[in-house]
């Protein structure tokens, strides 16, 4: 919907409909998923204030799994969505959505979806930072580290309130998550003792990274550890999983599973590349490896906020090097490496209470 039309609708809604003080509007990944930080905030809000009205916007509700009965859905992009959004006291986003206006008394909150991101934020063809346009209207953003503060200030040009509470989606890594873990393993048909997850980021192409010989790696891991292993392949939603990976029953396509944090919770080892998920996974004190065969190309193209080669991350440029590092990892060094990574980001404030702190902020606006 064009921005000037949104302005007109906002004005009309402000005249025709009252602002509902106990109503919160949610939209994650531009309406594609019921997931990430908004999902955990939404669920905690219902727990803390069950009388609140919760509305979610989706492009295609038929693709949404595990949606709770206490919340309502609205289709993205239409008049109904605008009415729902502009009558909500608080609106929660996670992907820098551009909304040109809001009505008096409303509060907009953006959680972002990668507190400890590698990739530089998107810019338009003329070099204009579109995320700066999105964050100009936000009242508050969430941060879990000094690193995130710097990205908000420097890349997104945000000058508003930063709530230093950590990342709501990471709350599942703290406390007793045994029941959740059991449910995740059941949904993904994980039968093995251990799990390795491969989750590369999006590169702007349809084919993703080159196929890896995970069958060979699984054989070596099983021989070394004496345990059975599964690999979860979690591709970006725009990238198809390579057919070769489907020939080994130990390799599971987890790309359609809605919540990445559940996959991380079930993982003993993670391989990624330029995704912020690795900055989340190290909270579990488990080994993470970056597979970056296109490092120079990626730096020259999309660009990175820091030099991977000068960071604490364990990385590899070839499959052989990657598999050797995984097989020969020194378990005694894993916890230290995770701590070094967290220290690298500066004052990481994750403690399992992020969702509650955000909800208290929301409730304070009534």
Coordinates of C-alpha atoms in Angstrom, one line a residue:
X1 CA 0.0 0.0 0.0
X2 CA 1.4 3.4 -1.0
X3 CA 2.6 5.6 1.8
X4 CA 0.3 8.6 1.0
X5 CA -2.7 6.3 1.1
X6 CA -1.6 5.0 4.5
X7 CA -1.5 8.6 5.7
X8 CA -5.1 9.2 4.5
X9 CA -6.3 6.0 6.1
X10 CA -4.6 6.8 9.4
X11 CA -6.3 10.2 9.5
X12 CA -9.7 8.6 8.7
X13 CA -9.3 5.9 11.3
X14 CA -8.3 8.5 13.9
X15 CA -11.6 10.3 13.2
X16 CA -13.9 7.3 12.9
X17 CA -12.5 4.8 15.4
X18 CA -11.3 5.1 19.0
X19 CA -7.8 4.0 20.0
X20 CA -8.1 0.8 22.1
X21 CA -5.8 1.0 25.1
X22 CA -5.7 -2.7 25.6
X23 CA -5.0 -3.8 22.1
X24 CA -1.7 -4.7 20.6
X25 CA -0.9 -5.3 16.9
X26 CA 1.9 -7.6 15.8
X27 CA 3.6 -8.2 12.4
X28 CA 6.7 -10.3 11.9
X29 CA 8.9 -10.5 8.7
X30 CA 6.4 -8.3 6.9
X31 CA 3.5 -10.7 7.6
X32 CA 5.2 -13.9 6.5
X33 CA 5.5 -15.7 9.9
X34 CA 4.2 -16.2 13.4
X35 CA 7.7 -16.2 14.8
X36 CA 10.7 -14.5 16.2
X37 CA 10.7 -11.8 18.9
X38 CA 7.1 -10.6 18.3
X39 CA 5.8 -14.2 18.8
X40 CA 7.5 -14.5 22.2
X41 CA 6.3 -11.0 23.3
X42 CA 2.7 -11.9 22.1
X43 CA 2.7 -15.1 24.1
X44 CA 4.1 -13.5 27.2
X45 CA 1.7 -10.6 27.0
X46 CA -1.3 -13.0 27.0
X47 CA 0.2 -14.7 30.0
X48 CA 0.7 -11.5 31.9
X49 CA -2.5 -9.7 30.7
X50 CA -5.0 -12.1 29.3
X51 CA -7.6 -9.4 28.9
X52 CA -5.5 -7.7 26.2
X53 CA -6.7 -7.9 22.6
X54 CA -3.9 -9.4 20.4
X55 CA -4.0 -9.0 16.6
X56 CA -1.5 -10.5 14.1
X57 CA -1.1 -9.5 10.4
X58 CA -0.3 -12.2 7.8
X59 CA 0.0 -12.3 4.0
X60 CA -1.3 -15.8 3.9
X61 CA -2.9 -17.2 7.1
X62 CA -3.1 -20.7 5.6
X63 CA 0.7 -21.0 5.9
X64 CA 0.7 -20.1 9.7
X65 CA 1.1 -23.0 12.1
X66 CA 0.5 -23.1 15.9
X67 CA -1.4 -19.8 16.0
X68 CA -3.1 -19.4 19.4
X69 CA -6.9 -19.3 19.8
X70 CA -6.8 -16.2 22.0
X71 CA -5.4 -14.0 19.1
X72 CA -6.9 -12.8 15.9
X73 CA -5.6 -12.8 12.3
X74 CA -5.9 -10.0 9.7
X75 CA -4.7 -10.1 6.1
X76 CA -1.8 -7.9 5.4
X77 CA -2.1 -5.1 2.9
X78 CA -5.7 -4.2 3.1
X79 CA -8.0 -1.7 4.7
X80 CA -8.8 -4.1 7.5
X81 CA -5.2 -4.3 8.5
X82 CA -4.9 -0.5 8.6
X83 CA -8.0 -0.3 10.9
X84 CA -6.6 -2.9 13.2
X85 CA -3.1 -1.3 13.3
X86 CA -4.3 2.3 13.7
X87 CA -6.7 1.4 16.5
X88 CA -4.0 -0.5 18.5
X89 CA -2.3 1.3 21.4
X90 CA 1.0 -0.5 20.7
X91 CA 2.3 -2.0 17.4
X92 CA 5.1 -4.5 17.4
X93 CA 7.3 -5.2 14.4
X94 CA 10.6 -6.9 13.7
X95 CA 11.8 -6.0 10.2
X96 CA 12.1 -2.3 9.8
X97 CA 8.7 -1.8 8.1
X98 CA 8.1 1.7 6.7
X99 CA 4.9 3.3 8.1
X100 CA 4.7 7.0 7.4
X101 CA 2.6 8.0 10.3
X102 CA 0.8 7.0 13.5
X103 CA -2.0 8.5 15.4
X104 CA -1.7 10.5 18.6
X105 CA -1.3 8.2 21.6
X106 CA 0.1 5.3 19.7
X107 CA 3.4 3.6 20.4
X108 CA 5.5 1.7 17.8
X109 CA 8.1 -0.8 18.9
X110 CA 10.5 -2.7 16.7
X111 CA 12.5 -5.7 18.0
X112 CA 14.6 -6.3 14.9
X113 CA 15.5 -9.9 14.1
X114 CA 19.2 -10.0 14.5
X115 CA 20.7 -8.3 17.6
X116 CA 24.2 -9.4 16.7
X117 CA 24.0 -9.2 12.9
X118 CA 26.9 -9.6 10.5
X119 CA 25.3 -8.3 7.3
X120 CA 25.0 -4.6 6.5
X121 CA 21.4 -3.4 6.3
X122 CA 19.8 -3.0 3.0
X123 CA 20.1 0.3 1.0
X124 CA 18.2 1.4 -2.0
X125 CA 19.8 1.8 -5.4
X126 CA 20.6 5.4 -4.8
X127 CA 22.3 4.7 -1.6
X128 CA 19.5 5.9 0.6
X129 CA 19.1 3.9 3.8
X130 CA 15.6 2.7 3.7
X131 CA 15.8 1.3 7.3
X132 CA 16.4 4.8 8.5
X133 CA 13.0 5.7 7.1
X134 CA 11.4 2.8 8.9
X135 CA 13.0 3.6 12.3
X136 CA 12.3 7.3 12.2
X137 CA 8.8 6.7 13.4
X138 CA 9.6 4.0 16.0
X139 CA 9.3 4.9 19.7
X140 CA 11.5 2.2 21.1
X141 CA 13.8 -0.6 19.9
X142 CA 15.2 -3.6 21.7
X143 CA 18.9 -4.3 22.3
X144 CA 20.8 -7.2 23.8
X145 CA 24.4 -5.8 23.4
X146 CA 26.6 -2.7 22.8
X147 CA 27.0 -4.0 19.2
X148 CA 23.2 -3.7 18.6
X149 CA 23.2 -0.2 20.0
X150 CA 25.9 0.8 17.5
X151 CA 24.0 -0.7 14.5
X152 CA 20.8 1.2 15.5
X153 CA 22.7 4.5 15.8
X154 CA 25.0 4.2 12.8
X155 CA 23.2 2.1 10.3
X156 CA 19.5 2.8 11.1
X157 CA 20.1 6.3 12.3
X158 CA 17.8 5.6 15.3
X159 CA 17.8 8.3 18.0
X160 CA 14.9 7.2 20.2
X161 CA 14.6 4.9 23.3
X162 CA 16.6 1.7 23.4
X163 CA 15.3 -0.9 25.8
X164 CA 18.3 -2.9 27.0
X165 CA 16.5 -6.1 27.8
X166 CA 18.0 -8.8 25.6
X167 CA 16.2 -10.7 22.8
X168 CA 12.8 -12.2 23.6
X169 CA 13.2 -15.1 21.3
X170 CA 16.3 -16.2 23.3
X171 CA 14.3 -16.6 26.5
X172 CA 13.8 -20.3 25.6
X173 CA 17.5 -20.8 26.2
X174 CA 17.2 -20.1 29.9
X175 CA 15.4 -22.2 32.5
X176 CA 13.8 -25.6 32.0
X177 CA 13.1 -26.1 28.3
X178 CA 12.8 -29.9 28.4
X179 CA 9.2 -30.0 27.4
X180 CA 9.7 -27.6 24.6
X181 CA 12.7 -29.5 23.3
X182 CA 10.8 -32.8 23.4
X183 CA 8.0 -31.2 21.3
X184 CA 10.5 -29.8 18.8
X185 CA 12.1 -33.2 18.3
X186 CA 8.8 -34.8 17.8
X187 CA 7.6 -32.2 15.2
X188 CA 10.9 -32.5 13.3
X189 CA 11.0 -36.3 13.5
X190 CA 14.4 -36.2 15.2
X191 CA 15.3 -39.8 16.2
X192 CA 19.0 -39.5 16.7
X193 CA 21.0 -38.8 19.9
X194 CA 22.6 -35.6 18.6
X195 CA 21.7 -32.9 16.1
X196 CA 23.9 -30.8 13.8
X197 CA 22.1 -27.8 12.1
X198 CA 23.1 -26.1 8.9
X199 CA 21.5 -22.7 8.5
X200 CA 23.0 -20.5 5.9
X201 CA 21.8 -16.9 5.4
X202 CA 20.2 -15.5 2.2
X203 CA 22.6 -14.4 -0.5
X204 CA 20.1 -12.9 -3.0
X205 CA 20.2 -16.0 -5.2
X206 CA 17.9 -19.0 -5.5
X207 CA 20.3 -21.9 -5.2
X208 CA 22.0 -21.0 -1.9
X209 CA 25.4 -22.4 -1.1
X210 CA 27.0 -25.4 -2.8
X211 CA 25.8 -28.8 -1.6
X212 CA 27.9 -30.3 1.3
X213 CA 28.5 -34.0 1.8
X214 CA 26.7 -34.3 5.1
X215 CA 26.5 -38.1 4.9
X216 CA 30.3 -38.2 5.1
X217 CA 30.3 -35.9 8.1
X218 CA 27.6 -37.9 9.8
X219 CA 29.5 -41.1 9.4
X220 CA 32.6 -39.6 10.9
X221 CA 30.7 -38.0 13.8
X222 CA 28.9 -41.3 14.6
X223 CA 32.2 -43.2 14.5
X224 CA 33.9 -40.7 16.8
X225 CA 31.1 -40.1 19.3
X226 CA 29.5 -43.6 19.3
X227 CA 26.1 -41.8 19.0
X228 CA 23.6 -41.4 16.3
X229 CA 23.3 -38.0 14.5
X230 CA 20.8 -36.1 12.4
X231 CA 21.4 -33.0 10.3
X232 CA 18.8 -30.3 10.1
X233 CA 19.0 -28.2 7.0
X234 CA 17.4 -24.8 7.5
X235 CA 17.5 -22.8 4.3
X236 CA 16.2 -19.3 3.8
X237 CA 12.5 -19.4 2.7
X238 CA 13.5 -18.1 -0.8
X239 CA 16.1 -20.9 -1.3
X240 CA 15.3 -24.5 -2.2
X241 CA 16.9 -27.4 -0.4
X242 CA 19.3 -29.3 -2.6
X243 CA 17.8 -32.7 -3.6
X244 CA 21.1 -34.5 -2.8
X245 CA 20.5 -33.9 0.9
X246 CA 17.2 -35.7 0.8
X247 CA 18.8 -39.0 -0.1
X248 CA 20.1 -39.7 3.4
X249 CA 17.3 -40.3 5.9
X250 CA 19.5 -38.8 8.6
X251 CA 19.2 -35.4 6.9
X252 CA 16.0 -33.5 7.7
X253 CA 14.7 -30.5 5.8
X254 CA 13.7 -28.1 8.6
X255 CA 13.3 -25.1 6.3
X256 CA 9.5 -24.8 6.8
X257 CA 9.7 -25.1 10.6
X258 CA 8.4 -21.7 11.8
X259 CA 10.7 -20.9 14.8
X260 CA 14.5 -20.9 14.4
X261 CA 15.1 -20.7 18.1
X262 CA 13.4 -24.1 18.6
X263 CA 15.9 -25.5 16.1
X264 CA 18.8 -24.0 17.9
X265 CA 17.5 -25.4 21.2
X266 CA 17.5 -28.9 19.7
X267 CA 21.0 -28.5 18.1
X268 CA 24.3 -29.7 19.5
X269 CA 26.4 -28.1 16.8
X270 CA 25.5 -25.3 14.4
X271 CA 27.0 -24.4 11.0
X272 CA 26.0 -21.0 9.6
X273 CA 27.8 -18.2 7.8
X274 CA 26.7 -14.5 8.1
X275 CA 23.6 -15.0 10.1
X276 CA 23.0 -13.4 13.5
X277 CA 21.6 -16.7 14.8
X278 CA 25.2 -17.7 15.7
X279 CA 25.2 -14.8 18.2
X280 CA 22.1 -16.4 19.8
X281 CA 23.3 -20.0 19.7
X282 CA 26.5 -19.3 21.7
X283 CA 24.3 -18.5 24.7
X284 CA 23.9 -22.3 24.9
X285 CA 27.6 -22.8 25.2
X286 CA 27.7 -25.2 22.2
X287 CA 30.0 -25.2 19.2
X288 CA 29.3 -23.0 16.2
X289 CA 31.2 -22.9 12.9
X290 CA 31.0 -20.4 10.1
X291 CA 31.2 -21.9 6.6
X292 CA 32.3 -19.0 4.4
X293 CA 33.6 -20.2 1.0
X294 CA 32.4 -16.9 -0.6
X295 CA 33.8 -14.5 2.1
X296 CA 35.6 -12.1 -0.2
X297 CA 32.7 -12.0 -2.6
X298 CA 30.2 -11.4 0.2
X299 CA 32.3 -8.7 1.8
X300 CA 32.6 -6.9 -1.5
X301 CA 28.9 -7.3 -2.3
X302 CA 26.5 -7.2 0.7
X303 CA 29.2 -6.1 3.1
X304 CA 29.9 -7.1 6.8
X305 CA 30.0 -5.0 9.9
X306 CA 33.2 -6.7 11.1
X307 CA 36.1 -8.8 9.8
X308 CA 35.3 -12.5 10.5
X309 CA 38.9 -13.4 10.2
X310 CA 39.7 -11.1 13.1
X311 CA 36.8 -12.2 15.3
X312 CA 36.6 -15.1 17.8
X313 CA 34.4 -17.1 15.5
X314 CA 35.7 -20.5 14.2
X315 CA 35.4 -20.4 10.4
X316 CA 36.3 -22.4 7.4
X317 CA 36.5 -21.6 3.7
X318 CA 36.3 -25.2 2.3
X319 CA 34.2 -28.3 3.1
X320 CA 37.3 -30.3 4.0
X321 CA 38.5 -27.6 6.5
X322 CA 35.0 -27.3 7.9
X323 CA 34.5 -31.0 8.5
X324 CA 38.0 -31.4 10.1
X325 CA 37.3 -28.6 12.5
X326 CA 34.0 -30.1 13.5
X327 CA 35.4 -33.6 14.0
X328 CA 38.4 -32.4 15.9
X329 CA 36.8 -29.7 18.0
X330 CA 38.2 -29.6 21.5
X331 CA 35.2 -29.7 23.8
X332 CA 37.2 -28.0 26.6
X333 CA 37.5 -24.9 24.4
X334 CA 33.9 -24.6 23.4
X335 CA 32.6 -22.7 26.4
X336 CA 35.5 -20.3 26.3
X337 CA 34.9 -19.7 22.6
X338 CA 31.3 -18.9 23.2
X339 CA 32.3 -16.5 26.0
X340 CA 34.8 -14.8 23.8
X341 CA 32.1 -14.3 21.1
X342 CA 29.7 -12.7 23.6
X343 CA 32.5 -10.5 24.9
X344 CA 33.3 -9.5 21.3
X345 CA 29.7 -8.0 21.0
X346 CA 30.1 -6.1 24.3
X347 CA 27.8 -6.3 27.4
X348 CA 25.4 -8.9 26.1
X349 CA 22.4 -8.7 28.4
X350 CA 20.5 -11.9 27.8
X351 CA 19.0 -13.5 30.9
X352 CA 15.7 -15.1 29.9
X353 CA 13.5 -12.2 31.0
X354 CA 13.4 -10.1 27.8
X355 CA 9.8 -10.9 26.9
X356 CA 8.6 -10.0 30.4
X357 CA 10.5 -6.7 30.3
X358 CA 9.0 -5.8 26.9
X359 CA 5.5 -6.6 28.1
X360 CA 6.0 -4.4 31.2
X361 CA 6.9 -1.6 28.8
X362 CA 3.8 -2.2 26.8
X363 CA 1.6 -2.4 29.9
X364 CA 3.0 0.9 31.1
X365 CA 1.6 2.7 28.1
X366 CA -2.0 2.2 29.1

